[in-house]
Short mmCIF file of C-alpha atoms in Angstrom, two decimals:
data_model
loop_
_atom_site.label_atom_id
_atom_site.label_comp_id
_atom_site.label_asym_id
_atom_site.label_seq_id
_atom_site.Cartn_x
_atom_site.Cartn_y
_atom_site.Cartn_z
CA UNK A 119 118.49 78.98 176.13
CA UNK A 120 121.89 77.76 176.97
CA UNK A 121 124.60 75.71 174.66
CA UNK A 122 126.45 72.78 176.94
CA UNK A 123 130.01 71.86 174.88
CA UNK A 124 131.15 68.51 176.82
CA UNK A 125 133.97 66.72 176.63
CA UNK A 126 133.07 62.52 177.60
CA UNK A 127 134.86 59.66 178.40
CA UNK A 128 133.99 56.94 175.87
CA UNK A 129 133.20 55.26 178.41
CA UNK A 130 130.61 57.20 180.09
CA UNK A 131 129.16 59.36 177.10
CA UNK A 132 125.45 56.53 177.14
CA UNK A 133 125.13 57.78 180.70
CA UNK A 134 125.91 61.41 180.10
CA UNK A 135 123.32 60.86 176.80
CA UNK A 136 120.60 59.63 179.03
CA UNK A 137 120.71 61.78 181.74
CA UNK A 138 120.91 64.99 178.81
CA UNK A 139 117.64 63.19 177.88
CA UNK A 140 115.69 62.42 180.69
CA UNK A 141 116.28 66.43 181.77
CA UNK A 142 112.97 68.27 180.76
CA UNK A 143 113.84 70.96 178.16
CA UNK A 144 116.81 69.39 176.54
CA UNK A 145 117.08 69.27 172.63
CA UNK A 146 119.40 69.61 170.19
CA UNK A 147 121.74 66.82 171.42
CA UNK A 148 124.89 65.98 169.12
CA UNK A 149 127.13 63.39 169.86
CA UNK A 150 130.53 63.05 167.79
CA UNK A 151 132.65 59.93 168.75
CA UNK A 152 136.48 60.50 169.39
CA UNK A 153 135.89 64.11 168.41
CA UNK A 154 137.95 65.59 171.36
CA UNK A 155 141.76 64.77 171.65
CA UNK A 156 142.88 66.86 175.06
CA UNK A 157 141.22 65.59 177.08
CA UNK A 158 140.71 62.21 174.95
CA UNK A 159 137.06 61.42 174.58
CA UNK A 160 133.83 62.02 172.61
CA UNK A 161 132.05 65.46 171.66
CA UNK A 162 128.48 65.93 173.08
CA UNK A 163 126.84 69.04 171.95
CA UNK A 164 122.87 70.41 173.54
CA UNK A 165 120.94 73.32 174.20
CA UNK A 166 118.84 73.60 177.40
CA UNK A 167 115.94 75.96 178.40
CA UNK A 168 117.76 78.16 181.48
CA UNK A 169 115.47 76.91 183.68
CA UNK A 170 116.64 73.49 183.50
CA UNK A 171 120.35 74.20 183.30
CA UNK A 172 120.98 74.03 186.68
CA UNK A 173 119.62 70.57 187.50
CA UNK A 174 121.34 69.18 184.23
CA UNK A 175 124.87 70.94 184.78
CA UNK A 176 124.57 69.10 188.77
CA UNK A 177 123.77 65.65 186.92
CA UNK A 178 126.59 65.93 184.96
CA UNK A 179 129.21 67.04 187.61
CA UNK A 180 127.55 63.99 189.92
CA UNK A 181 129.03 61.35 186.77
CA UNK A 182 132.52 63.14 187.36
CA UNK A 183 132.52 64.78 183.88
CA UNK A 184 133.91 68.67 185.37
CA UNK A 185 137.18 66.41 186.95
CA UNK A 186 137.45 64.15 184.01
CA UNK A 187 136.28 65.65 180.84
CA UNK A 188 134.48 69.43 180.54
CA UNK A 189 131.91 71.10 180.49
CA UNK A 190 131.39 74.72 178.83
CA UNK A 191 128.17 76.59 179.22
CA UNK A 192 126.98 79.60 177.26
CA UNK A 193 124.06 81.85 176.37
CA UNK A 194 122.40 81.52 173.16
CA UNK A 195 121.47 85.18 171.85
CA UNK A 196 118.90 83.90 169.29
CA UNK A 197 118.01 80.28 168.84
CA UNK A 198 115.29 79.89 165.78
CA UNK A 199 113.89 76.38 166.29
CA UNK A 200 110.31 74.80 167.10
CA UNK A 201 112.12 72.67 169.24
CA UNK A 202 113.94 75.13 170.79
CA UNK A 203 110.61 76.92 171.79
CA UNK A 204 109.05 73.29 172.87
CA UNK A 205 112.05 72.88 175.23
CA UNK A 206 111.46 76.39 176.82
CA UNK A 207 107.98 75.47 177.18
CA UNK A 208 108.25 72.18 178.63
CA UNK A 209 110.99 73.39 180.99
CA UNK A 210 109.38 74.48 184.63
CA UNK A 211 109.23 77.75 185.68
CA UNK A 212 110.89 80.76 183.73
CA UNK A 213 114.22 81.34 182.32
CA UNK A 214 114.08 85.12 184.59
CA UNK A 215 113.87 83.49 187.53
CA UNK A 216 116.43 80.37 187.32
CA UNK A 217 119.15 80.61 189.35
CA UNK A 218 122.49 78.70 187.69
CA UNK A 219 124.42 77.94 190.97
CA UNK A 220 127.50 77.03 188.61
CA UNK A 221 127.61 79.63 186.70
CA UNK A 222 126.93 82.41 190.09
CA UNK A 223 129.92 80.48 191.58
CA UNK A 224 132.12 81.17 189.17
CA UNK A 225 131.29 84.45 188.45
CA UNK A 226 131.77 85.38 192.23
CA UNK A 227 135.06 83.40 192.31
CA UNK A 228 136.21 85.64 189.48
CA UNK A 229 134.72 88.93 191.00
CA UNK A 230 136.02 88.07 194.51
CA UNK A 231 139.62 87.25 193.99
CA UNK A 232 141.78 89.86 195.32
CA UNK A 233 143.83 91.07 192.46
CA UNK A 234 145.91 94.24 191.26
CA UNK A 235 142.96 95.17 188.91
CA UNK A 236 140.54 95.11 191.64
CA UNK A 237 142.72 97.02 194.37
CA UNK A 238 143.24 99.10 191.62
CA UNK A 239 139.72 100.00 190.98
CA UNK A 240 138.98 100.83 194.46
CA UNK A 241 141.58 102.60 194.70
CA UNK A 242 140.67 104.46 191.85
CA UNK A 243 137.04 104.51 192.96
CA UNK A 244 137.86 106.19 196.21
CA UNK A 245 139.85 109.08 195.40
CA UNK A 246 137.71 110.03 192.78
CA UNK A 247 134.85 109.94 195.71
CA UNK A 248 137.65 111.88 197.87
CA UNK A 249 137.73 114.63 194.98
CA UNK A 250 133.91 114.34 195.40
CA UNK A 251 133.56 114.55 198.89
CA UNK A 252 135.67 117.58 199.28
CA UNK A 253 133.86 119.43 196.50
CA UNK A 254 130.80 118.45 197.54
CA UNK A 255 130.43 117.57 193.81
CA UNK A 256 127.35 114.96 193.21
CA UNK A 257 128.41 114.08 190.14
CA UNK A 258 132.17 113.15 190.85
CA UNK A 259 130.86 110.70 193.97
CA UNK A 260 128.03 108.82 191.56
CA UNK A 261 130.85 108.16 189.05
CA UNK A 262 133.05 106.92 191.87
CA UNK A 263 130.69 104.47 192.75
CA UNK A 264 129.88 103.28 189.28
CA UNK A 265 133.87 102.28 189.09
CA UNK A 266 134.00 100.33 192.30
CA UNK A 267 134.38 96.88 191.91
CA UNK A 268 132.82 95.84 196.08
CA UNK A 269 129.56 94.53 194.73
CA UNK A 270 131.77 91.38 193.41
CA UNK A 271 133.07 90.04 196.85
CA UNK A 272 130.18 91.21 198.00
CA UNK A 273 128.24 88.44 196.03
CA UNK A 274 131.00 86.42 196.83
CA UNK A 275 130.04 86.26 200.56
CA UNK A 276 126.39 86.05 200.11
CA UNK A 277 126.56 83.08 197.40
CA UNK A 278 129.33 81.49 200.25
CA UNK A 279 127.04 81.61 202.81
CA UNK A 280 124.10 80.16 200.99
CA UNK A 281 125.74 77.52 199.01
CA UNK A 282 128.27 76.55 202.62
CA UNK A 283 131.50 77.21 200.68
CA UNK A 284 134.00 78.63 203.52
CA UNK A 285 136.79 79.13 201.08
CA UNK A 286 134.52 81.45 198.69
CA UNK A 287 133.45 83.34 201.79
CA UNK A 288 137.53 83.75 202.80
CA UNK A 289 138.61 85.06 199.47
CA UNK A 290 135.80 87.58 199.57
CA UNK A 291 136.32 89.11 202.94
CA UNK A 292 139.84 89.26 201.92
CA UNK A 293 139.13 90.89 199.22
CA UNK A 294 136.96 93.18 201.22
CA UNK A 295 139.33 94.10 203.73
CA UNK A 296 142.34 94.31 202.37
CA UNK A 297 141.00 95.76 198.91
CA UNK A 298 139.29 98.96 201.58
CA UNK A 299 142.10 99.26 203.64
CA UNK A 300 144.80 99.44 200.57
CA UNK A 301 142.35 102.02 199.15
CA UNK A 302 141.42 103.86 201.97
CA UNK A 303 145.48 104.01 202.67
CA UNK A 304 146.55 105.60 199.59
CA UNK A 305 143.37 107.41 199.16
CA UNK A 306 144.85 109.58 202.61
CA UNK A 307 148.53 109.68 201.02
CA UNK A 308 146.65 111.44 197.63
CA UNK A 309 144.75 113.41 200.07
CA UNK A 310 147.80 114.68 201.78
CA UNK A 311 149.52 115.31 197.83
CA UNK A 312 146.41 117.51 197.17
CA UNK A 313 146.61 119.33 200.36
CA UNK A 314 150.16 119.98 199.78
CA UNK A 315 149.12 121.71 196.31
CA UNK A 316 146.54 123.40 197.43
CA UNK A 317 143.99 121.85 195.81
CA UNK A 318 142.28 120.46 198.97
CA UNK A 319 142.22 122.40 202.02
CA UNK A 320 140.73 121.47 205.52
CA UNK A 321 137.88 124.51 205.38
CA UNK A 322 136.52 122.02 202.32
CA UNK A 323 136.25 119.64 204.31
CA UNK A 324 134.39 121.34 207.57
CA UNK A 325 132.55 123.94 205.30
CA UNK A 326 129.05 123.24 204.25
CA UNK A 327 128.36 120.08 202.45
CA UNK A 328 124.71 119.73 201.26
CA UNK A 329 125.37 117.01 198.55
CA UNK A 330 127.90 114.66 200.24
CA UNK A 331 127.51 115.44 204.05
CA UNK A 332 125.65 111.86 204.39
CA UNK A 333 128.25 110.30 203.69
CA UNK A 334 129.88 110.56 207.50
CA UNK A 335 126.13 110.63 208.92
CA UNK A 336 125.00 107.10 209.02
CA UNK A 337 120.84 106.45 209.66
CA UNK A 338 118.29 104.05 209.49
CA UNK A 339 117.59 105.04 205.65
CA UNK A 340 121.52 103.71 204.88
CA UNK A 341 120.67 101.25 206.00
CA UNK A 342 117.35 100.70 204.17
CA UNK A 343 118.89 101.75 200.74
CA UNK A 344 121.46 98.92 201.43
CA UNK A 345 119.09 96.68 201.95
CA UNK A 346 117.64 97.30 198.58
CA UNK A 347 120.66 97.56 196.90
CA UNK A 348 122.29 94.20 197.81
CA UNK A 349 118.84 92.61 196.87
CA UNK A 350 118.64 94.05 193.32
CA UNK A 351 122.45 93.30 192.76
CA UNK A 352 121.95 89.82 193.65
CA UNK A 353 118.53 89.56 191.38
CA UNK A 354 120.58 91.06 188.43
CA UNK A 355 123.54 88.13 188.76
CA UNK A 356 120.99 85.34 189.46
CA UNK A 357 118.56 87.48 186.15
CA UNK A 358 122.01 87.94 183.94
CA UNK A 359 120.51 91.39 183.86
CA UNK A 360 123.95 92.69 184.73
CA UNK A 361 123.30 96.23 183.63
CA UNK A 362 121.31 96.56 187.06
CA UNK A 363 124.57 96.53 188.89
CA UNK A 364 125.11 99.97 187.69
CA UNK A 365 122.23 101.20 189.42
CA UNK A 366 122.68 99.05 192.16
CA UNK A 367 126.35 100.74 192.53
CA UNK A 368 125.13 104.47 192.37
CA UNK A 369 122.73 103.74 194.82
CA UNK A 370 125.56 102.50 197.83
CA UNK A 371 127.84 104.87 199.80
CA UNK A 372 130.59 102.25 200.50
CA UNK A 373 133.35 103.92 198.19
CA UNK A 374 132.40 107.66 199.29
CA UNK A 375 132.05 106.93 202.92
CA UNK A 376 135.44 105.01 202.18
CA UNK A 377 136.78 108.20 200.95
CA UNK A 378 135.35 110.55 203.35
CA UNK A 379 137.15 108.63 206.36
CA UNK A 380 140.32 108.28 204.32
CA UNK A 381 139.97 112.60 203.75
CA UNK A 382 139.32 113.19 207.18
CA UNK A 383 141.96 110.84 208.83
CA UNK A 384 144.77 112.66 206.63
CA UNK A 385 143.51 115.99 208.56
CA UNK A 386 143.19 114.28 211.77
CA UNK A 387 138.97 114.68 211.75
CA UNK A 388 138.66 111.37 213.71
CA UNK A 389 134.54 112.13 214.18
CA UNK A 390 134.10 112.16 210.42
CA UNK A 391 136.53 109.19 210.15
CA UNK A 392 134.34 107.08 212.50
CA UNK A 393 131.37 108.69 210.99
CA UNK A 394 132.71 107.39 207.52
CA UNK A 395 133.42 103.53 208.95
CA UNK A 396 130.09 103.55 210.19
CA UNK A 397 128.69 104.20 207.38
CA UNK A 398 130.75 102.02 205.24
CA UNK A 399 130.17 98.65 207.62
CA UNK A 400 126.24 99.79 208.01
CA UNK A 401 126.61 99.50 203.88
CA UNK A 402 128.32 96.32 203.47
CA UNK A 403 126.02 94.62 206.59
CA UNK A 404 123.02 95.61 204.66
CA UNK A 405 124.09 94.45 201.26
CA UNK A 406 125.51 91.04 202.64
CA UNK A 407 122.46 90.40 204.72
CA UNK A 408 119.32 91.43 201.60
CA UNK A 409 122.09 89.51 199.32
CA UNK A 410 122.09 86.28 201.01
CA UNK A 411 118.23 86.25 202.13
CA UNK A 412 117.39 87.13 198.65
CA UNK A 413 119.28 84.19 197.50
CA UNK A 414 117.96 81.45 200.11
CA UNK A 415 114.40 82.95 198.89
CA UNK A 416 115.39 82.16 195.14
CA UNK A 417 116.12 78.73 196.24
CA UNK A 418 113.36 77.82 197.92
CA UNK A 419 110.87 79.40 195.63
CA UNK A 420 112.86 77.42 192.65
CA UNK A 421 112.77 74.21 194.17
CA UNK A 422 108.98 74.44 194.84
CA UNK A 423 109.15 75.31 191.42
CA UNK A 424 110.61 72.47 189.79
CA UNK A 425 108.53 70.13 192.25
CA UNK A 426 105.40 71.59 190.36
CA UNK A 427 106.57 71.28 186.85
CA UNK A 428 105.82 68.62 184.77
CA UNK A 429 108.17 65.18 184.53
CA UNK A 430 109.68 64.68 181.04
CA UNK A 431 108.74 60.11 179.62
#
């Protein structure tokens, strides 16, 4: 279930009433006139079955209420009420499987934004994988890739192309981009620090790599693995089953093939450093492209969906 907080006009809090209402698995509604002082207006209060959130939360921005009032959504752990259950019942479809468009939106426009946290991260991120890669320690390149942040404009690009929002898709690839290339960039400066203190050398680099060697060697199974990847990391932010993205990060080889080519350009290895890219783009094409057909296939299925289920008097 999900708790809407709104904020009304005076004027407009019947129509905002009726159209919480006529939405099938609404209950709980609470108005309280002149409640709200900034902005001025009256306090409406529901709960809505997931699966109908997204068709009331686009009803409510159609009667202007995100420019003119608000509207605050959030999950309800535990909700003990007949009426409650009725709602979820009534609703079509199941909670799992309802995509909020809102709420993915926003969480991508957070995720996406290009910020000194997230360079930081990556950054972070890659020259632990660098300390991996040149160890050929598993363990240090798995935790590499549970700190990178990609996954987020990753979303970001898939939810831009499937919902037509140019601006979304812009601040992801920049975010993209520039987030890699800062990281990558002082990822070979720490490379070069270590060399200078001994504590990487070039023969760790050339010398036999059983554990991390795939990371410069791009094939058809990178490519299937992204695949996979980008759809489970898009089902777990449609799901709110966010603890999938940790899996879905350990599973990648964008941050270690980001750190291999970063390793390999400071010693001037330009095969492994193409090697690396390769791998990297084959990555992030395969995420992008199982992230946004997994999405168009959550939005058709859901709108056949809600044509099936039943029509609230």
């Amino acid at each position: 279930m999900l708790h809407l907080r709104l904020i009304v006009p005076a004027d407009r809090t019947d129509e905002v009433v009726a159209a919480i209402e006529k939405t099938v698995g609404t209950t709980h509604l609470v108005v309280v006139p002149g409640a709200a002082r900034d902005p001025v207006g009256d306090l409406v209060l529901c709960d809505v079955a997931r699966e109908a959130g997204d068709e009331l939360i686009s009803g409510l921005r159609a009667l202007g209420l995100d420019r003119d009032g608000s509207i605050a959504v959030e999950d309800i752990g535990l909700s003990l009420s007949e009426r409650a259950n009725q709602a979820e019942e009534d609703a079509p479809g199941e909670g799992a499987d309802a995509v909020l468009w809102e709420q993915l939106q926003d969480a991508t426009h957070e995720e996406s934004t290009l910020s000194v946290t997230y360079v930081a991260f990556l950054t972070l991120a890659t020259m632990i994988a660098a300390c991996g890669v040149v160890l050929d320690n598993a363990i240090l390149v798995v935790g590499a890739m549970a700190v990178g942040p990609e996954f987020g404009p990753l979303a970001g690009v898939c939810t831009a192309l499937v919902q037509r929002r140019p601006r979304l898709a812009g601040r992801s690839l920049v975010a993209l981009l520039v987030g890699f290339a800062a990281a990558m960039g002082l990822t070979v400066l720490f490379s070069l620090g270590m060399n200078a203190t001994g504590l990487f050398t070039e023969d760790m680099l050339h010398g036999d790599r059983p554990n991390t060697g795939f990371v410069y060697a791009p094939d058809w199974f990178s490519f299937v693995v992204g695949l996979l990847a980008g759809a489970a990391g898009t089902l777990s932010l449609t799901s709110a089953k966010s603890g999938a993205l940790v899996g879905v990060a350990i599973s990648v080889t964008t941050v270690p093939a980001a750190a291999n080519a970063a390793v390999a350009l400071a010693y001037g290895d330009l095969g492994q450093t193409r090697g690396s890219v390769e791998q990297l783009l084959l990555n992030l094409l395969a995420i992008v492209l199982a992230g946004t057909l997994t999405l168009l296939a959550q939005k058709f299925f859901w709108a056949r969906q809600r044509r099936r289920g039943p029509v609230k008097a």
